[in-house]
XYZ file of C-alpha atoms in Angstrom:
532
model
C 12.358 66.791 -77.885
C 9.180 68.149 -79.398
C 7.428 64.487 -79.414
C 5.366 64.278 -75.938
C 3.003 61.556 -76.550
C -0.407 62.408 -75.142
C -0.328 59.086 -72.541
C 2.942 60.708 -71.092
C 1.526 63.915 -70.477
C -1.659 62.651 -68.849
C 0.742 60.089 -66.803
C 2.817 63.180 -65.043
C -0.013 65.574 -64.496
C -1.507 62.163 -63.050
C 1.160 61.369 -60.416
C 1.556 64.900 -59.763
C -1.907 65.875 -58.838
C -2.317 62.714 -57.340
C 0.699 64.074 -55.024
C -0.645 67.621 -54.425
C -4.041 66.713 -53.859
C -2.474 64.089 -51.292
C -0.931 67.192 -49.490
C -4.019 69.501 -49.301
C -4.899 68.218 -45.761
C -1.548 68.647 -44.537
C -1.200 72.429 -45.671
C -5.120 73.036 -44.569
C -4.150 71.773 -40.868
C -1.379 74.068 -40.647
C -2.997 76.991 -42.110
C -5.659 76.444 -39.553
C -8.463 75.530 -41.883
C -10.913 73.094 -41.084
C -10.806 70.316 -43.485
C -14.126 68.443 -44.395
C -14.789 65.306 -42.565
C -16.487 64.207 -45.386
C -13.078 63.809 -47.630
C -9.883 61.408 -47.286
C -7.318 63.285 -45.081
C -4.068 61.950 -45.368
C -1.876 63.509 -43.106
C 1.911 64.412 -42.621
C 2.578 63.308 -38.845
C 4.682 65.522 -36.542
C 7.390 63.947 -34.625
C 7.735 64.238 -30.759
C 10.255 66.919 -31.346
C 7.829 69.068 -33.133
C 4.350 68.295 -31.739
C 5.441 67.543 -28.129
C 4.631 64.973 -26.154
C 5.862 61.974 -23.698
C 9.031 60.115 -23.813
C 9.533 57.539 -21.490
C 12.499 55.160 -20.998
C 11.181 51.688 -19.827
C 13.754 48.780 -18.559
C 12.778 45.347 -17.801
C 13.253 43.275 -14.516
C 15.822 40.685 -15.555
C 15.797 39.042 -12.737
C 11.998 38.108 -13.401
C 12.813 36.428 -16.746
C 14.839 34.057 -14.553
C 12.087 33.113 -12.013
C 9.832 32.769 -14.460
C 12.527 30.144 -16.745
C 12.365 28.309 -13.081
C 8.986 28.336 -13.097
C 8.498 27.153 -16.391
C 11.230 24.440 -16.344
C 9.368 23.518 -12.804
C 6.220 22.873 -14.383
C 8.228 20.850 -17.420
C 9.486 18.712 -14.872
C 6.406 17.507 -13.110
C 4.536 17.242 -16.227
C 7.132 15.065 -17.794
C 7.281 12.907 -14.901
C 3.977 12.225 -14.658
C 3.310 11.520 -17.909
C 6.126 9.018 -18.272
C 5.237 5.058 -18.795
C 5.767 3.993 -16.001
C 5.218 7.074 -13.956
C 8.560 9.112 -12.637
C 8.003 9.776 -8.912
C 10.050 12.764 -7.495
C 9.603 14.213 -3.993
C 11.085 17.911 -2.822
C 11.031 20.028 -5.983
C 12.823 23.272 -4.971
C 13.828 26.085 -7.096
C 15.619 28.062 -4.528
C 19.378 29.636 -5.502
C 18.922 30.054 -8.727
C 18.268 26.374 -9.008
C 15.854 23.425 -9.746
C 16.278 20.736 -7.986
C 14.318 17.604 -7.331
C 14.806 13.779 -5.347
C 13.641 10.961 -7.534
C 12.126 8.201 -5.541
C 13.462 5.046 -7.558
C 17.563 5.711 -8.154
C 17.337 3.477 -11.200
C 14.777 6.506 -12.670
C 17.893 8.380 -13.267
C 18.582 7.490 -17.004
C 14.466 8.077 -18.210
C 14.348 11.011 -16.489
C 17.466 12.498 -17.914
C 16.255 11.292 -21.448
C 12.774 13.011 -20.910
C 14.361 16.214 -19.872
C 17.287 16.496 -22.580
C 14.999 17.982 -25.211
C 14.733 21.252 -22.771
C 18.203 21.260 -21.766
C 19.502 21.480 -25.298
C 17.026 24.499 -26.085
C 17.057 25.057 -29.682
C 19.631 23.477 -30.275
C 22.394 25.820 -30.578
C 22.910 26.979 -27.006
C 22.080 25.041 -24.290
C 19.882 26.253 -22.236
C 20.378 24.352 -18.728
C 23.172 22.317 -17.073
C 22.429 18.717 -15.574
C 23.947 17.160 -13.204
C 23.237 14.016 -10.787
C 24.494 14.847 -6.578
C 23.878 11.608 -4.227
C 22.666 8.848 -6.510
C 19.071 10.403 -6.475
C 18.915 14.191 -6.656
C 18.669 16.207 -9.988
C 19.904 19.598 -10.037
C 19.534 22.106 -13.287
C 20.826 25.542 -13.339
C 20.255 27.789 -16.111
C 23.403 28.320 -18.437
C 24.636 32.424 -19.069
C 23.996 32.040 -22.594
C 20.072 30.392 -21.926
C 19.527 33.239 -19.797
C 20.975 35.463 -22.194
C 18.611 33.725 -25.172
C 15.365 34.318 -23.117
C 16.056 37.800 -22.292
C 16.655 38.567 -25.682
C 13.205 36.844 -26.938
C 11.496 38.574 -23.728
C 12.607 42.426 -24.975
C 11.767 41.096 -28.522
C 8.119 39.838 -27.120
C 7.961 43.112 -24.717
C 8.970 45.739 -27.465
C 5.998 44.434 -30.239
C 3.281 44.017 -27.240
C 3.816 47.878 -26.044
C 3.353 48.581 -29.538
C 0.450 46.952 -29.784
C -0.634 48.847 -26.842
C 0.124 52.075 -27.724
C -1.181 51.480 -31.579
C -4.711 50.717 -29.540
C -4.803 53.995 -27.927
C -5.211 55.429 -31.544
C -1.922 57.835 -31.612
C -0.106 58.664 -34.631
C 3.461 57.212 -35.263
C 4.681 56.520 -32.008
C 8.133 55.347 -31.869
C 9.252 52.905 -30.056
C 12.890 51.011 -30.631
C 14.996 48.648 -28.635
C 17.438 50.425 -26.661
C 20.900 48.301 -25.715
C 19.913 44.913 -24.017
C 17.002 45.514 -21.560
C 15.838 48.961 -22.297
C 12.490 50.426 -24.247
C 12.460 54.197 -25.618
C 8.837 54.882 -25.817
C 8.211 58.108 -27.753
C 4.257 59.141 -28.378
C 3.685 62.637 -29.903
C 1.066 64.310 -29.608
C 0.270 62.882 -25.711
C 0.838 64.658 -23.170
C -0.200 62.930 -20.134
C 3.083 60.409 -19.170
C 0.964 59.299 -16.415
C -1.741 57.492 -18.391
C 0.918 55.959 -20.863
C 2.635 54.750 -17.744
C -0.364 53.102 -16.279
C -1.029 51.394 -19.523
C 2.704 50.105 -20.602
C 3.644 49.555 -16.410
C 0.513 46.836 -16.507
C 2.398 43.573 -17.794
C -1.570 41.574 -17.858
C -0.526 38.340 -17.125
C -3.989 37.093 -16.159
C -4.614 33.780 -14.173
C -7.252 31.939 -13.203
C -6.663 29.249 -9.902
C -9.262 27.750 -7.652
C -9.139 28.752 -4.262
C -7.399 26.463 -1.588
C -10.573 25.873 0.395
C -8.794 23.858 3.254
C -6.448 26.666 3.603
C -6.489 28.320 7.807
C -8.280 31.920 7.104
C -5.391 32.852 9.960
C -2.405 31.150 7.896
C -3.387 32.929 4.635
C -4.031 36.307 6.540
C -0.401 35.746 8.047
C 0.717 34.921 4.870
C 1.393 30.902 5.409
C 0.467 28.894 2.545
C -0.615 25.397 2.975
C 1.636 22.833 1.092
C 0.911 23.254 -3.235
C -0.788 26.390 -2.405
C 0.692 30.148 -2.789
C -0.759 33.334 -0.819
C -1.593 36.428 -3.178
C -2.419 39.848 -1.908
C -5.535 41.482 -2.767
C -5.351 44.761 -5.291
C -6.003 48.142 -4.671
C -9.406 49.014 -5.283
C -11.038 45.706 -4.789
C -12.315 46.703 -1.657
C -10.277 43.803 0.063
C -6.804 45.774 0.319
C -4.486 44.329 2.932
C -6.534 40.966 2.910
C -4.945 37.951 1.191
C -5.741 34.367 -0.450
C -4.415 31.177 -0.596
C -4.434 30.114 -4.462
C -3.720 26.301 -6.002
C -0.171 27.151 -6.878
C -0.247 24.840 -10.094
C -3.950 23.451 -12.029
C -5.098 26.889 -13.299
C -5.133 28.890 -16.360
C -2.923 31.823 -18.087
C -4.595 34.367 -20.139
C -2.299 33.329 -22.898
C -4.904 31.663 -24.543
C -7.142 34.706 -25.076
C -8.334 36.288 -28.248
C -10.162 39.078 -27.204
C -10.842 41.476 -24.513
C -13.402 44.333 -24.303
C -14.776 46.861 -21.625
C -18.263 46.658 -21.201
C -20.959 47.115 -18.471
C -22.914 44.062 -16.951
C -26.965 44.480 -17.734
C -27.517 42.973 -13.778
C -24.918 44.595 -12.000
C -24.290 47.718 -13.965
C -20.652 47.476 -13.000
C -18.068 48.277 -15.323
C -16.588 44.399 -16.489
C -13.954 43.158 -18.991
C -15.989 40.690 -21.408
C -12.542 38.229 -22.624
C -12.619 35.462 -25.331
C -10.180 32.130 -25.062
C -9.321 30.565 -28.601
C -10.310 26.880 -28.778
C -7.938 25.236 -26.576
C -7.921 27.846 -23.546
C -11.694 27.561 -23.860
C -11.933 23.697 -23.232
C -9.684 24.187 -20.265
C -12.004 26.629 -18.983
C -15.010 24.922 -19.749
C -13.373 21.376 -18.092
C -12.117 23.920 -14.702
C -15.403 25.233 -14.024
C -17.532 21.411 -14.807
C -15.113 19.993 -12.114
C -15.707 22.615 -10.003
C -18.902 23.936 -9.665
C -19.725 25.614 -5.967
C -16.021 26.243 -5.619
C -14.263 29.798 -5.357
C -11.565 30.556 -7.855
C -9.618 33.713 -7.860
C -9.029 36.122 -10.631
C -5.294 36.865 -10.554
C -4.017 39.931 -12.696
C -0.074 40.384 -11.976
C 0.132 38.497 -8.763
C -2.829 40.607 -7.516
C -6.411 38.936 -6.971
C -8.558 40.924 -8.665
C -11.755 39.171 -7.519
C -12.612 35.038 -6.261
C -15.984 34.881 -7.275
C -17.836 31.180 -7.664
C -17.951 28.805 -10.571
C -21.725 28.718 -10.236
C -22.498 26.806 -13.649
C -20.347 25.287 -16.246
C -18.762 28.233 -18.407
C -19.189 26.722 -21.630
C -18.331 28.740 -25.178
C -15.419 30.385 -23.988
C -16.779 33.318 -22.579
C -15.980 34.696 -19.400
C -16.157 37.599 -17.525
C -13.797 39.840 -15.322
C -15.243 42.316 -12.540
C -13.398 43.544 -9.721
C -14.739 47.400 -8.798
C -13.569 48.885 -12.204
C -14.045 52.491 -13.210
C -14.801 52.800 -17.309
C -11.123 53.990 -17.713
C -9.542 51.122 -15.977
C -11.750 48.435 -17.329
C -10.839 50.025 -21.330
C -7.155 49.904 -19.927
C -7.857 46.521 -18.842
C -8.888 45.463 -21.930
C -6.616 46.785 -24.129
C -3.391 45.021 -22.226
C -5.647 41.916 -22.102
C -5.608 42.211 -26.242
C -2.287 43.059 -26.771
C -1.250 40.306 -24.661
C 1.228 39.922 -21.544
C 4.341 41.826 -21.402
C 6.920 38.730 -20.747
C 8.602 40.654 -18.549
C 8.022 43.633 -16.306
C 8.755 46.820 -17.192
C 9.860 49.830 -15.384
C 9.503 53.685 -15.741
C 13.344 54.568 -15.345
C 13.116 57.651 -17.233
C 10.019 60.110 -18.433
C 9.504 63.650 -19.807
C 6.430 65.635 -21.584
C 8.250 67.760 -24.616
C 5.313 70.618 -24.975
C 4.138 71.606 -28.739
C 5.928 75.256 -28.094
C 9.092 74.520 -28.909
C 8.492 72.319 -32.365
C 6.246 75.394 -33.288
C 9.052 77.979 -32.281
C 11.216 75.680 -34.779
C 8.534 75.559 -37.544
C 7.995 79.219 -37.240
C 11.435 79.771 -37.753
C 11.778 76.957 -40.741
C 9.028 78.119 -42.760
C 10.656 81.717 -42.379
C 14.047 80.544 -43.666
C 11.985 78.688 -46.135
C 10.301 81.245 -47.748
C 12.993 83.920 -47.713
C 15.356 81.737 -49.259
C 12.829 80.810 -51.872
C 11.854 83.934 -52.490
C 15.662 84.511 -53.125
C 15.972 81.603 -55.213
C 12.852 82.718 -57.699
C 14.021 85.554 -57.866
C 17.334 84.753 -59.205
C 16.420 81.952 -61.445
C 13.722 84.105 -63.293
C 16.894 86.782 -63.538
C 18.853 84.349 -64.568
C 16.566 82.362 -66.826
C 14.357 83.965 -68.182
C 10.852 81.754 -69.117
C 13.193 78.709 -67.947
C 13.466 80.540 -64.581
C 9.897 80.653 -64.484
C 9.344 76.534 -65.487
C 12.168 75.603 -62.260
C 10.036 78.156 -59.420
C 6.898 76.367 -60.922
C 8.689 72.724 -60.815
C 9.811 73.678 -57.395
C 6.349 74.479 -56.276
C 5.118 70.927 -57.516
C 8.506 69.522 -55.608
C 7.208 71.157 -52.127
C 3.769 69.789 -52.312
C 4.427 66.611 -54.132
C 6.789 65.597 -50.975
C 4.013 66.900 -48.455
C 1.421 64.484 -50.906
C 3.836 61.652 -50.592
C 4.356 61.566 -46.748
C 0.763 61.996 -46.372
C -0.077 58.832 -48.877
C 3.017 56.861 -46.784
C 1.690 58.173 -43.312
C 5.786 59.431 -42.572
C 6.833 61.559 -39.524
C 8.175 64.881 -40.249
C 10.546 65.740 -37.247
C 13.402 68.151 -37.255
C 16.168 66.299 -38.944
C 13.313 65.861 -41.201
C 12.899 69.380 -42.111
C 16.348 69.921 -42.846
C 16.018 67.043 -45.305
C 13.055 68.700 -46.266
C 15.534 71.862 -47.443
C 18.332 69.637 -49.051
C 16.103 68.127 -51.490
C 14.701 71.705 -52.282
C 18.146 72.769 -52.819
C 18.672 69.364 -55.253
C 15.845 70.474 -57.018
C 17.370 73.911 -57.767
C 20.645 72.101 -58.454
C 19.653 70.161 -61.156
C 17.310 73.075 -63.309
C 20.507 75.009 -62.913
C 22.366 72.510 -64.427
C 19.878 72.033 -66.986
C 20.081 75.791 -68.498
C 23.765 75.897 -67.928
C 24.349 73.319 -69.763
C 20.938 74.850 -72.645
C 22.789 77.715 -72.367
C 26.487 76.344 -73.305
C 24.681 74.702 -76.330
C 23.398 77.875 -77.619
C 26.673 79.639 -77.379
C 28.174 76.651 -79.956
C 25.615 77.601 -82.122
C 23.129 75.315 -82.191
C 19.340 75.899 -82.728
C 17.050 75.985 -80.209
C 15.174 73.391 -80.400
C 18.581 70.933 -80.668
C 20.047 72.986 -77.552
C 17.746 72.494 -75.705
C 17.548 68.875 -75.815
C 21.268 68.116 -75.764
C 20.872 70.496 -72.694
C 18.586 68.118 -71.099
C 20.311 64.991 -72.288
C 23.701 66.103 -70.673
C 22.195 67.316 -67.755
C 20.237 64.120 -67.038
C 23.527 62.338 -66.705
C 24.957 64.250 -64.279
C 21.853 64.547 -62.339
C 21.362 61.030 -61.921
C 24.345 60.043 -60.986
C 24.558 63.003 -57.853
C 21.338 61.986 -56.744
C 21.885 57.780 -56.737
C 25.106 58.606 -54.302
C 22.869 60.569 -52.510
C 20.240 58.116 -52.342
C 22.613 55.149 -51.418
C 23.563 57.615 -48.443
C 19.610 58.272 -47.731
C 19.356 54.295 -47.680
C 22.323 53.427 -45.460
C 21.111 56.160 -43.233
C 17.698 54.710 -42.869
C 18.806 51.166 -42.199
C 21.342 51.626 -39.502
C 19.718 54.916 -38.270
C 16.955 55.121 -36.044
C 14.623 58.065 -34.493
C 15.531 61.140 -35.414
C 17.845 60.199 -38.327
C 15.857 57.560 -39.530
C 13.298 60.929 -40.200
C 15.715 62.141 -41.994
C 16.812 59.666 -44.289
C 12.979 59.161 -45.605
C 12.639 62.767 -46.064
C 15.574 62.822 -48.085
C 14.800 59.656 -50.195
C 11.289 60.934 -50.649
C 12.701 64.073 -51.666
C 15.336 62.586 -54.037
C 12.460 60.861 -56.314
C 10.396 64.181 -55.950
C 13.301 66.521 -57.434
C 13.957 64.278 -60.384
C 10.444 64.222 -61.523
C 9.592 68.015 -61.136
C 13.489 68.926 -62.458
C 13.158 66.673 -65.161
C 10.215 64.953 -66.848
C 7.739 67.406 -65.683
C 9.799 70.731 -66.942
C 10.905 68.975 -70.043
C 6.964 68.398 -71.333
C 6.344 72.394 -70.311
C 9.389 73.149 -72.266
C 8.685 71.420 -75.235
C 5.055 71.968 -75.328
C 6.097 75.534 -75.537
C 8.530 75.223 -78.094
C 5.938 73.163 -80.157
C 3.441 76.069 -79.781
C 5.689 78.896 -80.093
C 8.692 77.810 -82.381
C 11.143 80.722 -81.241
C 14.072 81.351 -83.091
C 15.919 82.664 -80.217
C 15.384 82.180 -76.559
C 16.621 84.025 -73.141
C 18.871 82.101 -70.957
């Protein structure tokens, strides 16, 4: 009991001051101090329920995933048929009802261009994705199966769920949540913002940026009445470009996605002085660029953000490097905006505001008003009565709680956790655990002494019999924590972390950390008798 090798003691004042240190920050923010911007200051984040905030509800447009698995499967088609030795010719290519369906020109083309096209049908593998089937000798009709649509949706949310994280991790906020809600829904959670209508601009943009040449043959009176010359779409102008209500015929296929970029920033133009969106393509998307604009030099193409020209400038010189740059009447916010869904990437599927609400600061302060009230009059209670009860071992558990309180501040800091209200509440249970287990520690001292044994042996049989019981109420209680965490989410996930956090805590302060007081005193002092 008495031997507390010098490495121990300098290993638990270590990790403890290590701990309250880590908490300083925390408890100078919410006393209102200033805290030097010269020092680390890891802080305990406040959850929307406590430091207000928006909450938005996002769903995606299903029906979008499908045209777009048309559109893709469209594109398949023709490439594989042209690429086929000997060519594949196919005439009328129509994806209309739900369906793609194409007329080969050679009957006999049947078998090659099934066997070309059976790799996309099959998917993965496991599900297949699209049903075949042959009508009059020549025609070739594919419809996507319930389960392929059902695959792609899934993959879309998955796809749409990390890149609004992305998005929101670029605006700089502190532990946002965001979590999958049943099959096409997005809770979006940011605390600490309080302006929906920015987030909303922001996650509503899904940035899927194209670049097509403009159809230069294409009746300015056709395009304005929204006819399209054959292999040619009409898009509408945006808002803001100064063109609103005009239109322009695009190449419908030939162009360029912006899934090949790997950077976008806001930035001015030295000539112009207009606020521009300076994007980078990786290798490949670069050499398609470069090989666009050398083939077309003198030409128009149009700059198409989410079916909305932004601008059809001219390829005036090769655009070599991959470089480019996007302008299109852009104010500093909407070019940064711009840029930041440009670098978190396309959302695969649109997204739409179905539900939204700002939670204000005053209630989460009304609630930590009232929890550090309850807090503090039931610990002064709880001093109170241990030092009655206990004596100088009263005095050791209020101290060990102290170091409890501020190592689990330290610790959430050092992790970067969010303290919500379910999180508080854990915050008191593992309080209470810690005043648990030092009462179980001098009951059982206590017990000891009344057989008749000396101090010195009481008190470690005391802490050996405690240990055991201690230990095994707080692993049930941390397999709860755990199981908690995993299938829990928000609110309760809070919860769970606080309590796990505050499991370890309670342990080390109740047991380790009193134990080397206790004995060091006993080594210095050497009492016959002691008060408990």
């Amino acid at each position: 009991m008495l031997d507390f090798p010098f490495w121990k003691k300098l290993m638990l004042w270590g990790i403890t001051l290590a701990a309250v240190i880590a908490a300083l920050p925390s408890l100078a923010n919410s006393a209102g101090i200033d805290w030097p911007d010269e020092l680390p200051d890891p802080m305990v984040n406040l959850g929307l329920d406590l430091a207000g905030g928006s909450h938005l509800l996002l769903e995606a447009e299903v029906e979008e995933v499908r045209s777009q698995q048309l559109e893709n499967m469209e594109e398949t088609v023709r490439r594989e048929m042209r690429n086929a030795e000997p060519r594949i010719r196919i005439g009328d290519i129509s994806t209309s009802g739900g369906q793609l369906s194409f007329i080969l020109s050679e009957p006999g083309d049947i078998d090659r261009a099934r066997g070309l096209l059976e790799p996309y049908i099959m998917g993965d593998g496991l599900n297949r994705e699209w049903d075949l089937e042959v009508v009059d000798t020549q025609r070739m009709v594919l419809t996507p199966t319930e389960t392929g649509i059902e695959a792609r949706v899934d993959d879309a949310m998955e796809s749409a769920t990390e890149v609004v994280r992305r998005r929101i991790d670029d605006l700089g906020t502190r532990e946002p949540t965001i979590i999958r809600q049943g099959d096409t829904r997005i809770v979006v959670q940011v605390p600490g913002l309080e302006d929906p209508d920015a987030l909303k601009e922001l996650l509503g943009q899904t940035a899927q940026l194209e670049f097509k040449l403009v159809d230069k043959d294409a009746l300015p009176s056709n395009v304005q009445a929204g006819i399209a010359p054959p292999g040619s779409q009409v898009v509408p102008y945006a808002p803001g470009t100064g063109f609103e209500g005009q239109f322009e015929a695009v190449e419908r296929l030939g162009g360029i996605r912006g899934d090949s970029l790997t950077n976008a920033q806001a930035g001015v133009d030295p000539q112009t002085n207009e606020n521009v969106v300076d994007i980078t393509f990786d290798a490949q998307g670069g050499a398609r660029f470069a090989k666009l604009s050398t083939e077309n030099v003198g030409e128009r193409f149009a700059i198409i953000l989410d079916g909305e020209v932004i601008s059809a400038p001219y390829f005036r010189e090769r655009i070599l490097g991959g470089r480019a740059q996007i302008s299109g009447n852009f104010t500093a916010e909407s070019a940064n905006s711009l840029a930041i869904s440009l670098r978190s990437g396309a959302l695969p599927v649109p997204l739409t505001v179905i539900e939204e609400r700002t939670v204000g600061p005053d209630l989460g302060a009304d609630s930590i008003r009232r929890g550090m009230i309850a807090m503090l009059i039931g610990s002064i209670a709880v001093i109170a009565l241990m030092i009655a009860t206990y004596g100088r071992f009263g005095v050791y558990a209020t101290i060990a709680l102290v170091f409890n309180v501020a190592m689990l501040l330290g610790i959430m800091a050092i992790l970067n956790t969010t303290l919500t209200l379910p999180g508080i509440a854990g915050f008191v249970l593992t309080i209470g655990a810690a005043v648990d287990a030092n009462v179980l520690i001098n009951e059982r001292i206590r017990e000891e002494r009344k057989r008749g044994r000396k101090v010195v042996t009481a008190v470690e049989t005391g802490y050996k019999e405690a240990s055991r019981a201690i230990y095994d109420a707080n692993i049930t209680n941390f397999i709860s924590a755990v199981l908690l965490g995993l299938f829990g989410s928000g609110p309760i996930r809070g919860f769970a972390v606080v309590l796990i956090l505050g499991l370890f805590t309670s342990v080390f302060t109740a047991l380790p950390l009193t134990r080397m007081w206790v004995a060091g005193w006993l080594r210095k002092a050497r009492p016959a008798d002691i008060n408990i």
